[in-house]
Short mmCIF file of C-alpha atoms in Angstrom, two decimals:
data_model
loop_
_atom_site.label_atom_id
_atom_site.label_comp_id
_atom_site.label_asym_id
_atom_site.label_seq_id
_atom_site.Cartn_x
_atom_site.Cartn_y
_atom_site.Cartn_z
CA UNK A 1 58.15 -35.03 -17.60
CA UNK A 2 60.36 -32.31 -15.48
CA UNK A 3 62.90 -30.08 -16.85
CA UNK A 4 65.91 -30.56 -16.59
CA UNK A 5 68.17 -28.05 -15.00
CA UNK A 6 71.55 -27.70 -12.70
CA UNK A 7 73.60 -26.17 -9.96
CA UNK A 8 77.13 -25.68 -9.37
CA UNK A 9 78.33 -24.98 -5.76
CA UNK A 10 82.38 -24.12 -5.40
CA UNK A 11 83.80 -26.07 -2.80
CA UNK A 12 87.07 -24.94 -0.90
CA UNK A 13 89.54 -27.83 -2.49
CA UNK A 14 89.20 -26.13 -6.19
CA UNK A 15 86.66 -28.36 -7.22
CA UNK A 16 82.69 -28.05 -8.15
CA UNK A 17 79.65 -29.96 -6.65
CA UNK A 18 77.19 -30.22 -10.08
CA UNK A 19 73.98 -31.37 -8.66
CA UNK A 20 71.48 -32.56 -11.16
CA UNK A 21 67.97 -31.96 -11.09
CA UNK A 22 64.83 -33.46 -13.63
CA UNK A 23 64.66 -35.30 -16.39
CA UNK A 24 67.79 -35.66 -18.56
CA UNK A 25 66.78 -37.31 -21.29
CA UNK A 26 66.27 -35.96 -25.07
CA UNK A 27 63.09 -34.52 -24.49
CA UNK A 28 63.81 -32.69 -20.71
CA UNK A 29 67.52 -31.22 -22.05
CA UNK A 30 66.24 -28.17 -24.60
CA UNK A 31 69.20 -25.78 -23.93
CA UNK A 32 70.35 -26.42 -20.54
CA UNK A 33 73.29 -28.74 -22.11
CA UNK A 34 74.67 -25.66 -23.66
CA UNK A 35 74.09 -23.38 -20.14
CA UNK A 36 75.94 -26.40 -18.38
CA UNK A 37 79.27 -26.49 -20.89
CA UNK A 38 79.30 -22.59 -20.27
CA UNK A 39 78.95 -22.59 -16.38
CA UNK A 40 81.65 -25.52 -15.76
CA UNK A 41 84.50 -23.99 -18.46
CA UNK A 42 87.35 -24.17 -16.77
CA UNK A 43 85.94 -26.01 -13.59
CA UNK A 44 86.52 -29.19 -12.31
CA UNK A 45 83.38 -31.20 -10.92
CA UNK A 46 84.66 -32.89 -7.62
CA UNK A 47 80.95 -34.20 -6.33
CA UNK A 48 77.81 -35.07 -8.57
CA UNK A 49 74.63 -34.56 -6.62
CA UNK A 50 71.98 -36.90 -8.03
CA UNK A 51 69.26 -36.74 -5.44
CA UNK A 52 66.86 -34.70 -7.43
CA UNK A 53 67.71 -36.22 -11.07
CA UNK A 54 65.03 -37.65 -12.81
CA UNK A 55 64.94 -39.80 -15.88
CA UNK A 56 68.37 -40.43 -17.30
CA UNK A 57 69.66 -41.12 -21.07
CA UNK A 58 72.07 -41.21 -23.96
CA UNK A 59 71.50 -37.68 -24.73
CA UNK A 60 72.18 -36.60 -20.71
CA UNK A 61 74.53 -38.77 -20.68
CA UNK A 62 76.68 -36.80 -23.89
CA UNK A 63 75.47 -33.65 -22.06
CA UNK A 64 77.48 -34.49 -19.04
CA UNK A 65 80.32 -35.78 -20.59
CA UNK A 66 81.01 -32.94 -23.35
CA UNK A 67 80.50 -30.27 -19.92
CA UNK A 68 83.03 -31.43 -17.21
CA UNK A 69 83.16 -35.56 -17.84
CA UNK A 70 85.95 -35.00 -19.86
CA UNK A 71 88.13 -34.30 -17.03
CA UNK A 72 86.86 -37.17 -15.26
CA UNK A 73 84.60 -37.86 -12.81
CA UNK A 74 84.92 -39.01 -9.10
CA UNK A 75 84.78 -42.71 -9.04
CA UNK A 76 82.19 -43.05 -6.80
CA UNK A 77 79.76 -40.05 -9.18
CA UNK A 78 77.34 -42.46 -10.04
CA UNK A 79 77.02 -44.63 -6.45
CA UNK A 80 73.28 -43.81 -6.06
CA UNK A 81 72.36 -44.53 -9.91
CA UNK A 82 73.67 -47.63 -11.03
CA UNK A 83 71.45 -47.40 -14.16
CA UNK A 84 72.63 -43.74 -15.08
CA UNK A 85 76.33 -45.25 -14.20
CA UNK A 86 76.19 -47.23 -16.97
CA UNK A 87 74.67 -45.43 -19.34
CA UNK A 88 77.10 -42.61 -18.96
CA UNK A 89 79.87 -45.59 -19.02
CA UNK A 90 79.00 -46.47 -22.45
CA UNK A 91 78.43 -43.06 -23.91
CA UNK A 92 82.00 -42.35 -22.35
CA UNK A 93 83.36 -45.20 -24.19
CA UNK A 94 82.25 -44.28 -27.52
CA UNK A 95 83.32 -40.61 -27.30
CA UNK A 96 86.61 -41.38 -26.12
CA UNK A 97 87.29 -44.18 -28.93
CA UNK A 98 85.98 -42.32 -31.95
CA UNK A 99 88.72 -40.63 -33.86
CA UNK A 100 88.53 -37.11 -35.00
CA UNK A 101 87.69 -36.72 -39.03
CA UNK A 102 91.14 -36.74 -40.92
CA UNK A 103 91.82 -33.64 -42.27
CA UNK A 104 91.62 -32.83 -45.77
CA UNK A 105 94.48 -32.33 -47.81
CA UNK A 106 94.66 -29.26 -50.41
CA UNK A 107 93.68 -29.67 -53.50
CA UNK A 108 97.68 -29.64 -54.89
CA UNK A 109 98.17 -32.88 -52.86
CA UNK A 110 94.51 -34.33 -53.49
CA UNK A 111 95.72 -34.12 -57.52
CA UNK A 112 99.20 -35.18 -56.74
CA UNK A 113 97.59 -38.40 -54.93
CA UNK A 114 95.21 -38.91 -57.21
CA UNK A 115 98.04 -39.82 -59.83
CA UNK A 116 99.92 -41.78 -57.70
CA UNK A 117 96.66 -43.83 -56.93
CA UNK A 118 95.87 -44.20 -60.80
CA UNK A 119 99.69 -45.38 -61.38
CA UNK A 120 99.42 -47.86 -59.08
CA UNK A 121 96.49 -49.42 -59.78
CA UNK A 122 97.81 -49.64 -63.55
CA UNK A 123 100.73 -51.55 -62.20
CA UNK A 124 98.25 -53.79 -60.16
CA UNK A 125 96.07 -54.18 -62.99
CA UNK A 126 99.55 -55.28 -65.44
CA UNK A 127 100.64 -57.57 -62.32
CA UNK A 128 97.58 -59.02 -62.60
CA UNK A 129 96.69 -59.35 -66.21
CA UNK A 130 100.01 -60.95 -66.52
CA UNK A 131 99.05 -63.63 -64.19
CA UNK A 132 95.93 -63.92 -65.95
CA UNK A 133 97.77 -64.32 -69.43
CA UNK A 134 100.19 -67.18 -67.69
CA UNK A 135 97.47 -69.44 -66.41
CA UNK A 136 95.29 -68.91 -69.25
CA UNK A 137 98.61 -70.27 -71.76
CA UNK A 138 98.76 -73.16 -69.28
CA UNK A 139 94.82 -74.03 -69.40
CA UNK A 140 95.32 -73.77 -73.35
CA UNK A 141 97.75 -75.79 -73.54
CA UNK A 142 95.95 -78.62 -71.17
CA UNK A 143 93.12 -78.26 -73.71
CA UNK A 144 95.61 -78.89 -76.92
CA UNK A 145 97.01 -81.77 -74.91
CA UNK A 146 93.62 -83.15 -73.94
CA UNK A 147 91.23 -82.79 -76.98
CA UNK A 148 89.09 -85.23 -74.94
CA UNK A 149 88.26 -82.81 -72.10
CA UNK A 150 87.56 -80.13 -74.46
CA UNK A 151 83.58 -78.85 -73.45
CA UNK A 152 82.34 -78.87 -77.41
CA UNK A 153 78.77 -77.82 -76.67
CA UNK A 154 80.18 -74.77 -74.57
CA UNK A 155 82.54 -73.62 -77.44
CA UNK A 156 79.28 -74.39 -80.04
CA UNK A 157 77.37 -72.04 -77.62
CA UNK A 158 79.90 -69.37 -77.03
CA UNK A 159 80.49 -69.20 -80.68
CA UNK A 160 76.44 -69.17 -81.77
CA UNK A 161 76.29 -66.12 -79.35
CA UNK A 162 79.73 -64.40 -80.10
CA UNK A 163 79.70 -64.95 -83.57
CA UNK A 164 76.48 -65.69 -85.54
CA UNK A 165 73.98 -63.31 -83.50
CA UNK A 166 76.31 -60.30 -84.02
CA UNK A 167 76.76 -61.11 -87.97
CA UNK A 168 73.79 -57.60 -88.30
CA UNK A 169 75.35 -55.39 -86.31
CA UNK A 170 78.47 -56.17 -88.07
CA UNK A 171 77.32 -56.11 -91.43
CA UNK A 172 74.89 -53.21 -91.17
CA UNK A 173 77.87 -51.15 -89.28
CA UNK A 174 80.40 -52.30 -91.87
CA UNK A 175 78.06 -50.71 -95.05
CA UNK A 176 77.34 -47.76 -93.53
CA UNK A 177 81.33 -47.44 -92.77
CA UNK A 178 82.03 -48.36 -96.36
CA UNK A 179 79.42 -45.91 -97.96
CA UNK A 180 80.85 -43.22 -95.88
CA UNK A 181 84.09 -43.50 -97.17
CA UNK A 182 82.71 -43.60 -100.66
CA UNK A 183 81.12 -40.09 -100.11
CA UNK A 184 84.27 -38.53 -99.00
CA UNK A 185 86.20 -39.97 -101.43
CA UNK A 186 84.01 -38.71 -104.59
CA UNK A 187 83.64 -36.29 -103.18
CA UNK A 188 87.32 -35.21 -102.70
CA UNK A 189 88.91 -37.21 -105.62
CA UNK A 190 86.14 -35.46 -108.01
CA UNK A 191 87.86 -32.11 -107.32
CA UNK A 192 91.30 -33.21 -108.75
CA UNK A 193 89.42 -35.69 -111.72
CA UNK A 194 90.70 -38.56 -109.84
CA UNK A 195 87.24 -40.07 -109.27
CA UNK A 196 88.32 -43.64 -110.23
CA UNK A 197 90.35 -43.95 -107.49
CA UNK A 198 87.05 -43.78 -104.94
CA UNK A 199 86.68 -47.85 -105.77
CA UNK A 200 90.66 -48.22 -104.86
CA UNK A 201 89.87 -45.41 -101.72
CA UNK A 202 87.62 -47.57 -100.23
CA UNK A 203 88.74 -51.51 -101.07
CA UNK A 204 92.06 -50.18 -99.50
CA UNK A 205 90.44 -48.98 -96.49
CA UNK A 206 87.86 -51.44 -95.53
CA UNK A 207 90.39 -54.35 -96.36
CA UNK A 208 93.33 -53.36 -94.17
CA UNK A 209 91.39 -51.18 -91.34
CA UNK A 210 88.22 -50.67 -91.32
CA UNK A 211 86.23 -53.93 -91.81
CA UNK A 212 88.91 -55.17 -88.74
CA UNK A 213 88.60 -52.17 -86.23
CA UNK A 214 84.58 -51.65 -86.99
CA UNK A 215 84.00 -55.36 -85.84
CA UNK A 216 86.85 -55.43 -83.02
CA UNK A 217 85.03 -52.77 -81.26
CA UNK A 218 81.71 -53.89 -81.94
CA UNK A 219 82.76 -57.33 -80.34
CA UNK A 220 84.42 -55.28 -77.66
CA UNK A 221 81.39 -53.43 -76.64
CA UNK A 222 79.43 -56.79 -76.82
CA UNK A 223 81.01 -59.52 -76.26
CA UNK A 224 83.86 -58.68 -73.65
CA UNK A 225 81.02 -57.04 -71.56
CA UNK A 226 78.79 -60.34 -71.67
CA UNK A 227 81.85 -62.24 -70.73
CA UNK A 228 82.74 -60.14 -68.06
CA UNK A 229 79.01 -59.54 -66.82
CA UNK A 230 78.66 -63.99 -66.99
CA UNK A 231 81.96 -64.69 -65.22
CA UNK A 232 81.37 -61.71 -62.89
CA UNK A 233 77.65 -62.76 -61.76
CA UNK A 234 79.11 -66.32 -61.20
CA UNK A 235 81.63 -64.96 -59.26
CA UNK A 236 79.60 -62.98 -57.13
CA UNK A 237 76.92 -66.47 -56.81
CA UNK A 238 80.55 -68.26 -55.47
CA UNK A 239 79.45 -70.32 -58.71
CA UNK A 240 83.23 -69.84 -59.43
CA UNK A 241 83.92 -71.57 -55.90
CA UNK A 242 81.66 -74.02 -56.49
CA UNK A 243 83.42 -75.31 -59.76
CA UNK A 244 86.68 -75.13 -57.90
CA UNK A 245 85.39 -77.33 -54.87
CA UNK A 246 84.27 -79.80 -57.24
CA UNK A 247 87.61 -80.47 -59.29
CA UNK A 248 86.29 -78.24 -62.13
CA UNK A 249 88.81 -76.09 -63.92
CA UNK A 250 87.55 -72.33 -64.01
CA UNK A 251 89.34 -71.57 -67.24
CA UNK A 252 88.52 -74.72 -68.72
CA UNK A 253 85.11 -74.52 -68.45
CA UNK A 254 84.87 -70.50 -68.27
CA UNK A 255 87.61 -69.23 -70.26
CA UNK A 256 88.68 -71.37 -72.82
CA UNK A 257 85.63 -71.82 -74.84
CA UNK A 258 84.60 -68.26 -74.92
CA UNK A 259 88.74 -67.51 -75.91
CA UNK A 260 88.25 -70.36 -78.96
CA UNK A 261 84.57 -68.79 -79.93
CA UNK A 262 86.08 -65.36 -80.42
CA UNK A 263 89.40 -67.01 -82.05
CA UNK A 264 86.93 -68.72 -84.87
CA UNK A 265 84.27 -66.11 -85.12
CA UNK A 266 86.54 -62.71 -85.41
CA UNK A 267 88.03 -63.80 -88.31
CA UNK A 268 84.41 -65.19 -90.40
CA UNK A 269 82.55 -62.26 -89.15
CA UNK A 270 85.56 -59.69 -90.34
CA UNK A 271 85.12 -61.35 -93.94
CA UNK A 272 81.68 -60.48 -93.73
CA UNK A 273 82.14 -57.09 -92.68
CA UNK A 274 84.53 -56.81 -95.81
CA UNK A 275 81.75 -57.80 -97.81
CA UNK A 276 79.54 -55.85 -96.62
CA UNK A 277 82.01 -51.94 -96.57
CA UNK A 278 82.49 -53.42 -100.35
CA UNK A 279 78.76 -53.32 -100.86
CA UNK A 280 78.41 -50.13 -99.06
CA UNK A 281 81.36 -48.37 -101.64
CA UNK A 282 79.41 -50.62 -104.12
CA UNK A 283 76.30 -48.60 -103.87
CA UNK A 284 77.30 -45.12 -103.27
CA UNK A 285 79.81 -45.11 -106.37
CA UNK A 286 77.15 -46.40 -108.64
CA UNK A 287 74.75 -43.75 -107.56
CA UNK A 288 77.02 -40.94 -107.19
CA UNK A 289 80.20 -41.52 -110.09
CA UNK A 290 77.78 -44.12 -112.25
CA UNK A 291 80.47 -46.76 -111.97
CA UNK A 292 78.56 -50.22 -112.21
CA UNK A 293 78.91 -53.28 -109.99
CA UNK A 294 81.48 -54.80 -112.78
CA UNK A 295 83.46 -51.61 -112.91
CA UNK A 296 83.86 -51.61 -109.40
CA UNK A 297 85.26 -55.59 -108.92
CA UNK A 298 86.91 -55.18 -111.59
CA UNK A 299 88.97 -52.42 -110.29
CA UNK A 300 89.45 -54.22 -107.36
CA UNK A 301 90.47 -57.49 -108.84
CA UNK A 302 92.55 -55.79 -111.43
CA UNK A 303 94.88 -54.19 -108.19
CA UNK A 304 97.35 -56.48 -107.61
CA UNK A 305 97.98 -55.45 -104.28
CA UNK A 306 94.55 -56.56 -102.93
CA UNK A 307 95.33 -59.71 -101.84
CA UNK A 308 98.12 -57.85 -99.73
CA UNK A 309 95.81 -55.75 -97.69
CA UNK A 310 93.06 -58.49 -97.47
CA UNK A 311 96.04 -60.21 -95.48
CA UNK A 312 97.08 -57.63 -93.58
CA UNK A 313 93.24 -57.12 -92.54
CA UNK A 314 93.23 -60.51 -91.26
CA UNK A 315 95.91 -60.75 -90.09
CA UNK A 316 94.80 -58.98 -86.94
CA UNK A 317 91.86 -60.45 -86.19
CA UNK A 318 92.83 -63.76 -84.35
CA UNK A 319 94.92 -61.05 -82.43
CA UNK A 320 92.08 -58.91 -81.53
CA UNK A 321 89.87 -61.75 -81.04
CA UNK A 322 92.29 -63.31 -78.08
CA UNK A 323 92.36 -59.61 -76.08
CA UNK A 324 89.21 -59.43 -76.59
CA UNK A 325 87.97 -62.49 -74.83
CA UNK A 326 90.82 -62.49 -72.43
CA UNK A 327 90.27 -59.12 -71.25
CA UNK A 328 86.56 -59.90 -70.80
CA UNK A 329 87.53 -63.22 -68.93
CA UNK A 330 89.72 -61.47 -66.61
CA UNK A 331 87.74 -59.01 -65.65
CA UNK A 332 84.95 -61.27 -65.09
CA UNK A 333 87.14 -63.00 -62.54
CA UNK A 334 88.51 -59.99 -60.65
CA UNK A 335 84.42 -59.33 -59.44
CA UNK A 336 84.12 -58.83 -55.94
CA UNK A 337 81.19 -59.50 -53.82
CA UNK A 338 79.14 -57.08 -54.82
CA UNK A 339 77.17 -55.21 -57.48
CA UNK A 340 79.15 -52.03 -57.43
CA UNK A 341 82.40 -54.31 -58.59
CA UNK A 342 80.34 -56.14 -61.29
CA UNK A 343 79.60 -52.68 -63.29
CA UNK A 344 82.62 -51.50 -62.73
CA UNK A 345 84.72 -54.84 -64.10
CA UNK A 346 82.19 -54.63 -67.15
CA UNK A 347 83.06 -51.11 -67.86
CA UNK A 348 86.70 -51.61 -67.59
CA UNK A 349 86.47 -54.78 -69.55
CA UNK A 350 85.17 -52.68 -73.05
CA UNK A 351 87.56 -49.65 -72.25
CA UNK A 352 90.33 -51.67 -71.34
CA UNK A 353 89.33 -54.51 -75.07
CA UNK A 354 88.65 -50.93 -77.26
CA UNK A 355 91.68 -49.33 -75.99
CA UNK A 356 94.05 -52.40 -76.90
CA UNK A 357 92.48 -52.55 -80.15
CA UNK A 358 93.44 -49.77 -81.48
CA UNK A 359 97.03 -49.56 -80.08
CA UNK A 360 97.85 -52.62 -81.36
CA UNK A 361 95.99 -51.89 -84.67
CA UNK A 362 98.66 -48.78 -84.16
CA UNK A 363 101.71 -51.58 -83.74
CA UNK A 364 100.48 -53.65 -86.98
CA UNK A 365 100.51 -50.19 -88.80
CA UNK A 366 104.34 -49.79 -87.93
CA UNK A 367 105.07 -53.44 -87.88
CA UNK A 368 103.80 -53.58 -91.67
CA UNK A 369 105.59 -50.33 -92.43
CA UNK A 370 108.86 -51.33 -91.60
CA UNK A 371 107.85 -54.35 -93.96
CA UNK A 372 106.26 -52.84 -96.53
CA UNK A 373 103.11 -54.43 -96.58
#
């Protein structure tokens, strides 16, 4: 391997004869690039001596370029090497068609575009979800119309998996929720010798909110993740596609059942989480205030307003259970092609289900205000 290296004769018409000499290739460069861009500033090469040049590569090539190429070259530079010609062709090419970096934008207008980016992928996300929400009414209704198409071993299965493998997480969530609420409220009520109220405290509490909410969310974090993390890895497998090709309705076969699961299940495993905050309050007031199990349903069945809130509990859990499994669904179908886009539709799916449970557990609380329920 020989060095490379250089020299620059002035000629009389302004311009500079850069004759070449050794290997310039990645290994035979070392500094000489840098001596070369310093010795042609400001010069203009007119003739490019390659009698003496060696080996010839990419990394020449850029050398060359970067130093005086930039300008241009005489069209006939590369005459005796053909093979260099092209080389240096390419290399040219690629440095005059990449773009310079963008530059970056204070951080004032990176926080400024930030928002605007989040507000309008919320009103892409609303576009879409409303789409969603119109085909999905239209696939129901097919379904009410057509009882004969209905999939009943898909809504059997969805509702098994949705409903009767989450009846312990529910109920052991729900008594722990219940018993909670016991200990703060003998705990406060005791102060003011209002302890009897604890068994109203927390029969009020679990019937109307709690035993709702508690298993909402719970569902939320479960079940509109599976949903979305099925759907999504059929999406990505074109399984989706598939069903389409083959006359198969996506939301009949996708949607639907896992909607009427969680539309049948909600409600039953709600009851049971009422049952089980009840048993919860049961415990801790008979171990804390002494009140026995018949004190305590008695107190309950002696309120006449507890048929009031057990309505008003559930009430919203057909509610819940359609966003729920719709949100789920939807995300499900907005995965992209990748695995990146399947997490992030699954984490949207139980932010985006917890979220709209508990604002519209907020609009039931002012809806049944203004009634006075």
């Amino acid at each position: 391997m020989t060095r490379a290296g250089f020299d620059i004769a002035d000629g009389d018409d302004g311009g500079a004869t850069l004759r070449l000499t050794g290997d310039w290739t990645t290994t035979g460069i070392d500094r000489d690039a840098q001596r070369l861009d310093r010795s042609l500033a400001g010069r203009r090469i007119a003739v490019l001596d390659l009698s003496e040049m060696g080996r010839f590569d990419t990394s020449g090539a850029l050398a060359v370029f970067l130093a005086g190429g930039q300008n241009g070259l005489p069209h006939d530079a590369w005459a005796a090497r053909p093979e260099a010609g092209r080389i240096y062709a390419m290399v040219e090419k690629l440095e005059r068609e990449s773009a310079m970096p963008p530059l970056r934008a204070d951080a004032f207008t990176r926080a400024f575009a930030k928002v605007g980016r989040g507000v309008h992928d919320i009103a892409d996300e609303m576009t879409l979800s409303m789409a969603f929400l119109g085909r999905l009414i239209v696939a129901t209704g097919s379904a009410l119309k057509h009882p004969g198409r209905i999939r009943w071993p898909a809504w059997f299965s969805q509702g098994e998996r949705a409903g009767l493998d989450a009846i312990p997480i529910i109920a052991v969530t729900n008594f722990f929720i219940g018993a909670v609420i016991a200990f703060l409220g003998a705990n406060l009520l005791t102060q003011f010798g209002a302890a009897v109220f604890t068994v109203q405290l927390v029969a009020v509490s679990v019937l109307r909110e709690f035993a709702v909410v508690i298993t909402s969310v719970l569902l939320a974090g479960r079940s509109a993740s599976s949903f979305a993390a099925e759907i999504g890895s059929m999406k990505m497998n074109q399984e989706v596609d598939a069903m389409q090709v083959m006359g198969v309705n996506p939301f009949q076969a996708l949607v639907i059942p896992r909607l009427a699961a969680m539309v049948v299940m909600l409600p039953l495993l709600t009851f049971v989480g009422i049952i089980s905050g009840l048993l919860g309050g049961l415990l801790v007031t008979w171990s804390e205030l002494s009140y026995g199990p018949s004190f305590f349903v008695q107190r309950i069945l002696e309120d006449p307003m507890m048929d009031q809130h057990l309505f008003v509990g559930m009430v919203k859990a057909p509610v819940f259970a359609v966003v729920i499994a719709a949100i789920g669904c939807r995300q499900g179908l907005s995965v992209g092609g990748d695995v990146e886009s399947l997490g992030g539709r699954v984490t949207a799916a139980v932010v985006q289900a917890i979220f709209a449970i508990i604002f519209l557990d907020a609009v039931f609380a002012m809806i049944f205000l203004e009634l006075d329920l």
